[in-house]
C-alpha positions as a LaTeX table, in Angstrom:
\begin{tabular}{lrrr}
\hline
Residue & $x$ (\AA) & $y$ (\AA) & $z$ (\AA) \\
\hline
Unk1 & 154.01 & 46.76 & 53.98 \\
Unk2 & 157.26 & 46.57 & 55.91 \\
Unk3 & 155.87 & 46.71 & 59.45 \\
Unk4 & 159.28 & 47.14 & 61.07 \\
Unk5 & 159.82 & 50.28 & 59.02 \\
Unk6 & 156.26 & 51.46 & 59.64 \\
Unk7 & 156.71 & 51.25 & 63.40 \\
Unk8 & 160.13 & 52.87 & 63.13 \\
Unk9 & 158.25 & 55.97 & 61.97 \\
Unk10 & 155.20 & 55.38 & 64.15 \\
Unk11 & 157.00 & 55.22 & 67.46 \\
Unk12 & 157.31 & 57.98 & 70.02 \\
Unk13 & 154.39 & 59.93 & 68.51 \\
Unk14 & 151.98 & 61.63 & 70.89 \\
Unk15 & 149.03 & 60.21 & 68.97 \\
Unk16 & 148.59 & 57.66 & 66.21 \\
Unk17 & 145.64 & 59.18 & 64.38 \\
Unk18 & 143.71 & 62.40 & 63.79 \\
Unk19 & 142.01 & 63.92 & 66.82 \\
Unk20 & 142.31 & 66.17 & 69.84 \\
Unk21 & 141.31 & 66.13 & 73.49 \\
Unk22 & 138.34 & 68.31 & 72.54 \\
Unk23 & 136.86 & 65.41 & 70.54 \\
Unk24 & 136.99 & 63.26 & 73.67 \\
Unk25 & 135.50 & 66.04 & 75.80 \\
Unk26 & 132.67 & 66.48 & 73.30 \\
Unk27 & 131.93 & 62.74 & 73.16 \\
Unk28 & 131.92 & 62.36 & 76.94 \\
Unk29 & 129.61 & 65.35 & 77.34 \\
Unk30 & 127.19 & 64.03 & 74.72 \\
Unk31 & 127.20 & 60.61 & 76.39 \\
Unk32 & 126.58 & 62.24 & 79.81 \\
Unk33 & 129.53 & 60.37 & 81.32 \\
Unk34 & 129.30 & 60.32 & 85.11 \\
Unk35 & 132.27 & 61.33 & 87.30 \\
Unk36 & 132.66 & 57.72 & 88.48 \\
Unk37 & 132.23 & 56.10 & 85.05 \\
Unk38 & 134.03 & 52.96 & 83.91 \\
Unk39 & 135.50 & 53.77 & 80.50 \\
Unk40 & 137.21 & 51.66 & 77.85 \\
Unk41 & 139.72 & 53.19 & 75.44 \\
Unk42 & 139.62 & 50.65 & 72.63 \\
Unk43 & 142.72 & 50.57 & 70.39 \\
Unk44 & 144.28 & 53.30 & 72.52 \\
Unk45 & 147.53 & 53.60 & 70.57 \\
Unk46 & 150.18 & 55.29 & 72.74 \\
Unk47 & 147.49 & 56.63 & 75.07 \\
Unk48 & 146.86 & 60.14 & 73.75 \\
Unk49 & 143.20 & 60.19 & 74.82 \\
Unk50 & 143.50 & 58.62 & 78.27 \\
Unk51 & 144.05 & 61.91 & 80.11 \\
Unk52 & 140.93 & 63.45 & 78.55 \\
Unk53 & 138.90 & 60.37 & 79.44 \\
Unk54 & 140.17 & 60.53 & 83.02 \\
Unk55 & 139.25 & 64.22 & 83.19 \\
Unk56 & 135.69 & 63.33 & 82.19 \\
Unk57 & 135.47 & 60.71 & 84.96 \\
Unk58 & 137.81 & 61.87 & 87.74 \\
Unk59 & 136.41 & 59.33 & 90.22 \\
Unk60 & 136.15 & 56.61 & 87.59 \\
Unk61 & 138.49 & 54.17 & 85.89 \\
Unk62 & 139.88 & 53.87 & 82.36 \\
Unk63 & 140.79 & 50.49 & 80.89 \\
Unk64 & 142.89 & 51.05 & 77.77 \\
Unk65 & 144.07 & 48.42 & 75.33 \\
Unk66 & 145.82 & 48.04 & 72.01 \\
Unk67 & 146.95 & 45.05 & 69.97 \\
Unk68 & 150.42 & 46.47 & 69.29 \\
Unk69 & 152.67 & 45.89 & 72.31 \\
Unk70 & 154.80 & 48.93 & 71.55 \\
Unk71 & 151.77 & 51.19 & 71.96 \\
Unk72 & 150.71 & 49.30 & 75.09 \\
Unk73 & 154.12 & 49.98 & 76.60 \\
Unk74 & 154.04 & 53.68 & 75.69 \\
Unk75 & 150.53 & 54.15 & 77.10 \\
Unk76 & 151.43 & 52.30 & 80.29 \\
Unk77 & 154.56 & 54.41 & 80.82 \\
Unk78 & 152.70 & 57.67 & 80.24 \\
Unk79 & 150.05 & 56.81 & 82.84 \\
Unk80 & 152.12 & 54.74 & 85.23 \\
Unk81 & 151.38 & 57.08 & 88.15 \\
Unk82 & 147.59 & 56.90 & 87.80 \\
Unk83 & 146.09 & 53.96 & 89.70 \\
Unk84 & 142.76 & 54.59 & 87.97 \\
Unk85 & 144.22 & 53.61 & 84.58 \\
Unk86 & 144.74 & 50.01 & 83.47 \\
Unk87 & 146.64 & 49.39 & 80.23 \\
Unk88 & 146.67 & 45.95 & 78.64 \\
Unk89 & 146.95 & 44.16 & 75.32 \\
Unk90 & 143.67 & 43.42 & 73.57 \\
Unk91 & 141.73 & 43.45 & 70.33 \\
Unk92 & 138.59 & 45.16 & 69.07 \\
Unk93 & 136.87 & 41.81 & 68.75 \\
Unk94 & 138.10 & 38.24 & 68.55 \\
Unk95 & 139.19 & 35.70 & 67.73 \\
Unk96 & 142.80 & 36.49 & 68.63 \\
Unk97 & 143.30 & 34.80 & 72.01 \\
Unk98 & 143.35 & 38.31 & 73.48 \\
Unk99 & 140.62 & 40.09 & 75.46 \\
Unk100 & 138.19 & 42.51 & 73.83 \\
Unk101 & 135.80 & 45.02 & 75.49 \\
Unk102 & 133.29 & 42.29 & 76.41 \\
Unk103 & 136.01 & 40.41 & 78.30 \\
Unk104 & 137.25 & 43.57 & 80.02 \\
Unk105 & 133.91 & 45.24 & 80.84 \\
Unk106 & 131.27 & 46.17 & 81.59 \\
Unk107 & 131.68 & 49.86 & 80.80 \\
Unk108 & 129.65 & 53.04 & 80.89 \\
Unk109 & 131.48 & 54.26 & 77.78 \\
Unk110 & 133.60 & 52.68 & 75.08 \\
Unk111 & 135.73 & 55.23 & 73.22 \\
Unk112 & 137.43 & 54.16 & 69.97 \\
Unk113 & 139.41 & 56.75 & 68.04 \\
Unk114 & 139.82 & 55.93 & 64.38 \\
Unk115 & 140.04 & 52.12 & 64.64 \\
Unk116 & 136.49 & 50.77 & 64.49 \\
Unk117 & 136.66 & 50.65 & 60.68 \\
Unk118 & 139.22 & 47.83 & 60.96 \\
Unk119 & 136.55 & 45.35 & 62.03 \\
Unk120 & 133.59 & 47.23 & 60.58 \\
Unk121 & 131.17 & 49.42 & 62.51 \\
Unk122 & 128.26 & 46.99 & 62.48 \\
Unk123 & 130.07 & 43.88 & 63.80 \\
Unk124 & 131.96 & 45.92 & 66.39 \\
Unk125 & 128.81 & 47.53 & 67.77 \\
Unk126 & 126.96 & 44.23 & 67.84 \\
Unk127 & 129.77 & 42.69 & 69.86 \\
Unk128 & 130.27 & 45.70 & 72.13 \\
Unk129 & 126.62 & 45.80 & 73.14 \\
Unk130 & 127.56 & 43.00 & 75.54 \\
Unk131 & 130.32 & 45.18 & 77.05 \\
Unk132 & 128.03 & 48.04 & 78.06 \\
Unk133 & 126.38 & 48.68 & 81.40 \\
Unk134 & 122.67 & 49.66 & 81.29 \\
Unk135 & 122.51 & 53.10 & 79.68 \\
Unk136 & 126.09 & 52.79 & 78.41 \\
Unk137 & 127.28 & 54.32 & 75.15 \\
Unk138 & 129.89 & 53.90 & 72.44 \\
Unk139 & 131.71 & 56.92 & 71.01 \\
Unk140 & 134.03 & 56.65 & 68.04 \\
Unk141 & 135.62 & 58.35 & 65.07 \\
Unk142 & 135.71 & 56.66 & 61.68 \\
Unk143 & 136.93 & 57.52 & 58.17 \\
Unk144 & 134.32 & 58.82 & 55.76 \\
Unk145 & 134.14 & 60.31 & 52.29 \\
Unk146 & 132.49 & 63.74 & 52.32 \\
Unk147 & 132.15 & 63.91 & 48.53 \\
Unk148 & 131.71 & 61.57 & 45.59 \\
Unk149 & 134.76 & 59.26 & 45.74 \\
Unk150 & 137.55 & 59.89 & 43.24 \\
Unk151 & 140.59 & 57.82 & 42.38 \\
Unk152 & 142.67 & 60.13 & 44.59 \\
Unk153 & 140.33 & 59.54 & 47.54 \\
Unk154 & 140.44 & 55.76 & 47.02 \\
Unk155 & 144.23 & 55.92 & 46.87 \\
Unk156 & 144.37 & 57.91 & 50.11 \\
Unk157 & 142.25 & 55.44 & 52.10 \\
Unk158 & 143.60 & 52.36 & 50.28 \\
Unk159 & 140.19 & 50.72 & 50.85 \\
Unk160 & 136.46 & 51.36 & 50.59 \\
Unk161 & 135.15 & 53.66 & 53.33 \\
Unk162 & 131.72 & 54.86 & 54.37 \\
Unk163 & 129.89 & 58.03 & 53.57 \\
Unk164 & 128.21 & 59.63 & 56.57 \\
Unk165 & 124.89 & 58.17 & 55.36 \\
Unk166 & 126.24 & 54.63 & 55.06 \\
Unk167 & 127.97 & 54.98 & 58.44 \\
Unk168 & 124.65 & 55.93 & 60.03 \\
Unk169 & 122.98 & 53.01 & 58.26 \\
Unk170 & 125.56 & 50.62 & 59.75 \\
Unk171 & 124.90 & 52.05 & 63.21 \\
Unk172 & 121.17 & 51.48 & 62.75 \\
Unk173 & 121.73 & 47.95 & 61.39 \\
Unk174 & 123.70 & 47.11 & 64.54 \\
Unk175 & 120.69 & 48.01 & 66.67 \\
Unk176 & 122.04 & 51.34 & 67.92 \\
Unk177 & 120.65 & 54.84 & 67.83 \\
Unk178 & 122.74 & 57.95 & 67.33 \\
Unk179 & 122.93 & 60.33 & 70.29 \\
Unk180 & 125.17 & 62.94 & 68.64 \\
Unk181 & 127.10 & 63.49 & 65.39 \\
Unk182 & 130.12 & 65.61 & 64.53 \\
Unk183 & 133.45 & 65.45 & 62.72 \\
Unk184 & 137.09 & 65.56 & 63.74 \\
Unk185 & 138.14 & 69.11 & 62.78 \\
Unk186 & 141.12 & 69.90 & 60.57 \\
Unk187 & 143.13 & 70.83 & 63.67 \\
Unk188 & 142.99 & 67.18 & 64.71 \\
Unk189 & 144.46 & 66.07 & 61.41 \\
Unk190 & 147.13 & 68.77 & 61.45 \\
Unk191 & 148.12 & 67.77 & 65.00 \\
Unk192 & 148.56 & 64.17 & 63.89 \\
Unk193 & 150.54 & 64.92 & 60.74 \\
Unk194 & 152.70 & 67.49 & 62.53 \\
Unk195 & 153.89 & 64.69 & 64.81 \\
Unk196 & 154.44 & 62.31 & 61.91 \\
Unk197 & 156.40 & 64.89 & 59.92 \\
Unk198 & 158.56 & 65.76 & 62.93 \\
Unk199 & 159.37 & 62.06 & 63.32 \\
Unk200 & 160.23 & 61.91 & 59.61 \\
Unk201 & 162.57 & 64.89 & 60.10 \\
Unk202 & 164.27 & 63.03 & 62.95 \\
Unk203 & 164.80 & 60.03 & 60.67 \\
Unk204 & 165.87 & 62.01 & 57.60 \\
Unk205 & 169.55 & 61.09 & 57.94 \\
Unk206 & 168.87 & 57.38 & 58.33 \\
Unk207 & 170.18 & 55.51 & 55.28 \\
Unk208 & 168.26 & 52.24 & 55.82 \\
Unk209 & 166.28 & 51.79 & 52.57 \\
Unk210 & 163.13 & 50.52 & 54.29 \\
Unk211 & 163.04 & 53.50 & 56.65 \\
Unk212 & 163.71 & 55.95 & 53.83 \\
Unk213 & 160.77 & 54.45 & 51.96 \\
Unk214 & 158.51 & 54.62 & 55.02 \\
Unk215 & 159.49 & 58.26 & 55.61 \\
Unk216 & 158.70 & 59.14 & 52.00 \\
Unk217 & 155.35 & 57.34 & 52.15 \\
Unk218 & 154.32 & 59.14 & 55.32 \\
Unk219 & 155.29 & 62.52 & 53.88 \\
Unk220 & 153.23 & 61.78 & 50.75 \\
Unk221 & 150.25 & 60.79 & 52.89 \\
Unk222 & 150.33 & 64.15 & 54.68 \\
Unk223 & 150.52 & 65.97 & 51.36 \\
Unk224 & 147.60 & 63.97 & 49.95 \\
Unk225 & 145.44 & 64.73 & 52.98 \\
Unk226 & 146.09 & 68.47 & 52.67 \\
Unk227 & 144.99 & 68.29 & 49.02 \\
Unk228 & 141.83 & 66.34 & 49.91 \\
Unk229 & 140.97 & 67.82 & 53.32 \\
Unk230 & 137.57 & 69.14 & 52.14 \\
Unk231 & 136.56 & 65.82 & 50.58 \\
Unk232 & 137.28 & 63.30 & 53.32 \\
Unk233 & 137.71 & 63.11 & 57.06 \\
Unk234 & 136.72 & 61.37 & 60.27 \\
Unk235 & 133.12 & 61.32 & 61.43 \\
Unk236 & 132.42 & 61.41 & 65.17 \\
Unk237 & 129.46 & 59.50 & 66.58 \\
Unk238 & 128.05 & 58.83 & 70.03 \\
Unk239 & 125.62 & 55.91 & 69.96 \\
Unk240 & 123.54 & 53.78 & 72.34 \\
Unk241 & 121.72 & 50.46 & 71.96 \\
Unk242 & 118.18 & 51.08 & 70.73 \\
\hline
\end{tabular}
């Protein structure tokens, strides 16, 4: 992948993955987040969920991090007037010579929208147990197949992904119990792809071959999702150490 071209498309977007503020509100309610909670937004992207996390804990503090410095900068700029938000560079779990939630915590809640699959649910939860305060919870969304995988579904994800059953098995294997389960609704996917497609429109007159290719690939991804929307999606889980 040409990462320069990828980030040329994936810059200036409101969010970098499927979801809405309602998903965050649901997760915080299920986790019984207190008004003064310490919250971690792990792999925050450009900071789309920080406002909803702050609304759930108006007397609390949100520590947000991402590995990509461009997203760190965007999130920091968006929330530069809120002293109860800290934005930094970090990773889901080491080793990368950057902090992860254990280094930055402890937290009452770790929220991770769409990124926990990168490291795997089980290793992430095992590591993050050490980042939680007593009674703390982890809430996340993760890609899942909702039907028997087909070649089209494999091509969409470009890797093996969980079913909801195997996702729940990974949660259990990590020593966590599930507090609540749901899914990111279609509106969350449409909101994401609407932003991506608008960015592609903005770049449509650019003649750089790498950007033209990235624009075409992102448009195809949106089309593929709309064809497969009933067969795959993002599961939502709120979990606590058993």
